[in-house]
Short mmCIF file of C-alpha atoms in Angstrom, two decimals:
data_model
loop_
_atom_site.label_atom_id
_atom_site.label_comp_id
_atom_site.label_asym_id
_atom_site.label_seq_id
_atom_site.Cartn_x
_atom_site.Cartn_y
_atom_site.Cartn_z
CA UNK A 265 -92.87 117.40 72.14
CA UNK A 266 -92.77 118.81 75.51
CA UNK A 267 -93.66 117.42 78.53
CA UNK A 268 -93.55 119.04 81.86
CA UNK A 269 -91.26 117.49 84.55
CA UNK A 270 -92.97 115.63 87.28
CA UNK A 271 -92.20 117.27 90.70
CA UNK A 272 -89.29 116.05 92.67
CA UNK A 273 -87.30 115.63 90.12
CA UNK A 274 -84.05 117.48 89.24
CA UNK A 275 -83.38 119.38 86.34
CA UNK A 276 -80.01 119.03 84.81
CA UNK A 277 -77.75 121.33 86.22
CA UNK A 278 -79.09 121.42 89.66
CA UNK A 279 -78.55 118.87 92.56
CA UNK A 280 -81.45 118.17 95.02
CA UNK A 281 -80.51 118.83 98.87
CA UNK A 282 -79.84 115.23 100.16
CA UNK A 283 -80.10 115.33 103.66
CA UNK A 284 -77.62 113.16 106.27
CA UNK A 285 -78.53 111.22 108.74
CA UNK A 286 -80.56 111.68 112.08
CA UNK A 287 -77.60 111.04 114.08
CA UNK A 288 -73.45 111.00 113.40
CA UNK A 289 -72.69 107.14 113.98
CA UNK A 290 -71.80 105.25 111.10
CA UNK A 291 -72.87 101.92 110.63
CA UNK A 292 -70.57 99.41 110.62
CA UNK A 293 -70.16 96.84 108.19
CA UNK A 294 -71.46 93.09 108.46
CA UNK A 295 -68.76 90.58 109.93
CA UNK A 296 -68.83 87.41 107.95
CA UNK A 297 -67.29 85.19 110.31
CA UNK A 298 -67.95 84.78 114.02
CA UNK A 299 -65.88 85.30 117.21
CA UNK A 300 -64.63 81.45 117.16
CA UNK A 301 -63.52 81.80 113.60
CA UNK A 302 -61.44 85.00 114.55
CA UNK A 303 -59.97 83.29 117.77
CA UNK A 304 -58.55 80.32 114.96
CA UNK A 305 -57.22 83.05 112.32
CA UNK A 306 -55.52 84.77 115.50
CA UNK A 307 -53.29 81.74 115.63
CA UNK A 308 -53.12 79.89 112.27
CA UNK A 309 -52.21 82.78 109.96
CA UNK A 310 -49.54 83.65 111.66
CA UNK A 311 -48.74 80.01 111.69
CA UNK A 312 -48.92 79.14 108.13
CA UNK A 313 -47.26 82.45 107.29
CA UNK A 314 -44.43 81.20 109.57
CA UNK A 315 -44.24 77.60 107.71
CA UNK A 316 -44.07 79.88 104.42
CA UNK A 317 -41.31 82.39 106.00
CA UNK A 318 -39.22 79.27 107.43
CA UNK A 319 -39.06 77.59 104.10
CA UNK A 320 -38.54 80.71 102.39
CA UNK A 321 -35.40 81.51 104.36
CA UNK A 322 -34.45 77.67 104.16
CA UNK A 323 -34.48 77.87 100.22
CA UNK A 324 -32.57 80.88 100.51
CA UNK A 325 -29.93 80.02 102.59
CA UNK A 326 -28.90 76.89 100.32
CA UNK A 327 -29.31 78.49 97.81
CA UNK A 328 -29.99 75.46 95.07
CA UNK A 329 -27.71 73.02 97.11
CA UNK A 330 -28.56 69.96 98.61
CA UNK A 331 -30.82 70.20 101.50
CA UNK A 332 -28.94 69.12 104.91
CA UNK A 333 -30.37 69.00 108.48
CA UNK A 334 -28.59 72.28 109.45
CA UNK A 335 -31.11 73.87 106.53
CA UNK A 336 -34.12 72.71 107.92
CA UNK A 337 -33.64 73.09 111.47
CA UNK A 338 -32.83 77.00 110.06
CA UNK A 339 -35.86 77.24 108.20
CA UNK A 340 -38.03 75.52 111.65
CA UNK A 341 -36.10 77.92 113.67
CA UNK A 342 -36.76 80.96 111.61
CA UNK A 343 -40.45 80.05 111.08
CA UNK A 344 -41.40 79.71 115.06
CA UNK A 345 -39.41 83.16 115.69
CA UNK A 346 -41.61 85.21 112.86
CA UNK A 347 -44.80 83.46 114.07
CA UNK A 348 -44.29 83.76 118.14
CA UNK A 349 -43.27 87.24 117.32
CA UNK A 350 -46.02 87.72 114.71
CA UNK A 351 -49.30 86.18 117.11
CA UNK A 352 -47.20 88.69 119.94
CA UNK A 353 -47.66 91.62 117.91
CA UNK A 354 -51.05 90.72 117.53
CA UNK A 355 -52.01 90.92 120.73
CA UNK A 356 -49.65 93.44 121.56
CA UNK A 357 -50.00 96.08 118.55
CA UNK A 358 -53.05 97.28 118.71
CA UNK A 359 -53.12 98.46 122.39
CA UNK A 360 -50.67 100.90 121.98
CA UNK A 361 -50.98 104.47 120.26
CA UNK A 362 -51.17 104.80 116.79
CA UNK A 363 -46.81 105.59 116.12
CA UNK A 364 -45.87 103.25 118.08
CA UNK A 365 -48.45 100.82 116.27
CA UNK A 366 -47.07 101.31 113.28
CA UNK A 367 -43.20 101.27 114.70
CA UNK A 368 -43.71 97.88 115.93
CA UNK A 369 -45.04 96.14 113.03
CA UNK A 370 -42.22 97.91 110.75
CA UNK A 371 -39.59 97.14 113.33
CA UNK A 372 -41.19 93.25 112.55
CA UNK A 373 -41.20 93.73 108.76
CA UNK A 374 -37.63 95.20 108.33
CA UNK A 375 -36.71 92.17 110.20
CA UNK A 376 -38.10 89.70 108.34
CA UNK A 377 -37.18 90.83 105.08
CA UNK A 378 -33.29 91.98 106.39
CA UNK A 379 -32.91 87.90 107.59
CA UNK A 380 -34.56 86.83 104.97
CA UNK A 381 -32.55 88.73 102.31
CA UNK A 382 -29.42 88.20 104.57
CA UNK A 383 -30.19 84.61 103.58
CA UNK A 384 -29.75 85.19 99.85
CA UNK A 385 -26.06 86.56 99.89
CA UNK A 386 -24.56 83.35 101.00
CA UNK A 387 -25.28 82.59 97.13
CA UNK A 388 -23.38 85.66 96.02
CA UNK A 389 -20.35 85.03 98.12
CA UNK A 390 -19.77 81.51 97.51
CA UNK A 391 -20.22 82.46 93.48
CA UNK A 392 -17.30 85.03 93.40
CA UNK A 393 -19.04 87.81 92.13
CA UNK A 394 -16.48 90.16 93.78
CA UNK A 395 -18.78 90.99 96.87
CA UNK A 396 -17.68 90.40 100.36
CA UNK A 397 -19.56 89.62 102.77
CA UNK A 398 -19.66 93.37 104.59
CA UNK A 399 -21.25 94.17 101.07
CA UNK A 400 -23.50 91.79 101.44
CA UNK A 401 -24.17 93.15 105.00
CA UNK A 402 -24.49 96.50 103.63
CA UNK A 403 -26.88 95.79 101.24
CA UNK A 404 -28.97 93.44 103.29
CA UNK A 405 -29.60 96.62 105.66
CA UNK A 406 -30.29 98.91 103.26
CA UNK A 407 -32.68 97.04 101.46
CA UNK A 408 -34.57 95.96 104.96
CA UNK A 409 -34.50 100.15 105.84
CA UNK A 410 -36.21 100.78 102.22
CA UNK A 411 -38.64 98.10 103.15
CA UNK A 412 -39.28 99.53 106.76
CA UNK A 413 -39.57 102.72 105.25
CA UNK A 414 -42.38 102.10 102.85
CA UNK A 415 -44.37 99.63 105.55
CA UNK A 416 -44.31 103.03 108.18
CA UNK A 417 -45.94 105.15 105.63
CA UNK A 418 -48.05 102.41 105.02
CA UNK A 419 -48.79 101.75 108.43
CA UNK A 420 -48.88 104.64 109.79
CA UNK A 421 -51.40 106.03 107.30
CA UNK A 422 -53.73 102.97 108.16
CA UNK A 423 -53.46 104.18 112.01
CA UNK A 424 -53.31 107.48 111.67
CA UNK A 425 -56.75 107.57 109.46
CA UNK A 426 -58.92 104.74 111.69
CA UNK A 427 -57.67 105.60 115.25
CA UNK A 428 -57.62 108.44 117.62
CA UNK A 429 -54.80 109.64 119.57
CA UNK A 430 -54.85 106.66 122.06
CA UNK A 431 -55.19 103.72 119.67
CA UNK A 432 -58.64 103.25 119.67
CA UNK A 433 -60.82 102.65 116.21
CA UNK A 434 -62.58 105.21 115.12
CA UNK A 435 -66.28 103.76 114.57
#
């Protein structure tokens, strides 16, 4: 049986006109959390991701051995450096234009992960598994450049898609 098609609606095949809106700025999206709750993150995630980076280079460095004062005082060390430099970054980072944004925060990642992996050979020398400790050197900056490498694209993309030429966000 057929029935005729109300008005307004579309036939298959063809795609009503939908119309933008009045004027070009885009809403933005609800923020969950308040201004006081932001001003906390700023300074305990890169806190607790410094307690987690200092025991991660700790564990590395002995390596399944017997922890001795010299460890932890390595691992506190290591953790205050990667979270004074991470909260700096924070503040620092997002003034500046979009490549040197993303420069700064893969100059922090390679870094990181080139001490941290740096930490790790200290196993493979001790071992004898034929490596010195230039390969070990070698290796440790390689693998932080292939690391640094991916985090620019990364980064930059993220920048280079939500700011203008001077840093700003694009709302």
């Amino acid at each position: 049986m057929a029935q005729a098609v109300p008005g307004g609606v579309s036939r298959p095949g063809r795609t009503p006109e939908v119309e933008g809106r009045a004027t070009d700025v885009r809403a933005r999206p609800p923020d969950v959390f308040d201004a006081r709750t932001h001003a906390v993150a700023r300074v305990v995630v890169p806190v607790v991701l410094g307690l987690v980076y200092g025991y991660w280079v700790a564990a590395n460095n002995r390596a399944g051995g017997p922890i001795t004062g010299w460890n932890v005082l390595l691992g506190i060390a290591s953790g205050v450096v990667f979270s004074v430099v991470c909260m700096a970054l924070l503040q620092l980072a997002p003034r500046m234009a979009r490549e040197v944004h993303a420069l700064l925060w893969t100059a922090f990642v390679g870094c990181a992960f080139g001490w941290l992996y740096s930490q790790s050979g200290s196993f493979f020398a001790t071992q004898g598994a034929g490596q010195s400790g230039h390969d070990d050197v070698v290796r440790s900056v390689l693998m932080s450049l292939a690391a640094s490498a991916v985090t620019f694209i990364v980064f930059f993309y993220r920048y280079y898609t939500r700011e203008d030429a001077f840093g700003r966000r694009i709302r």
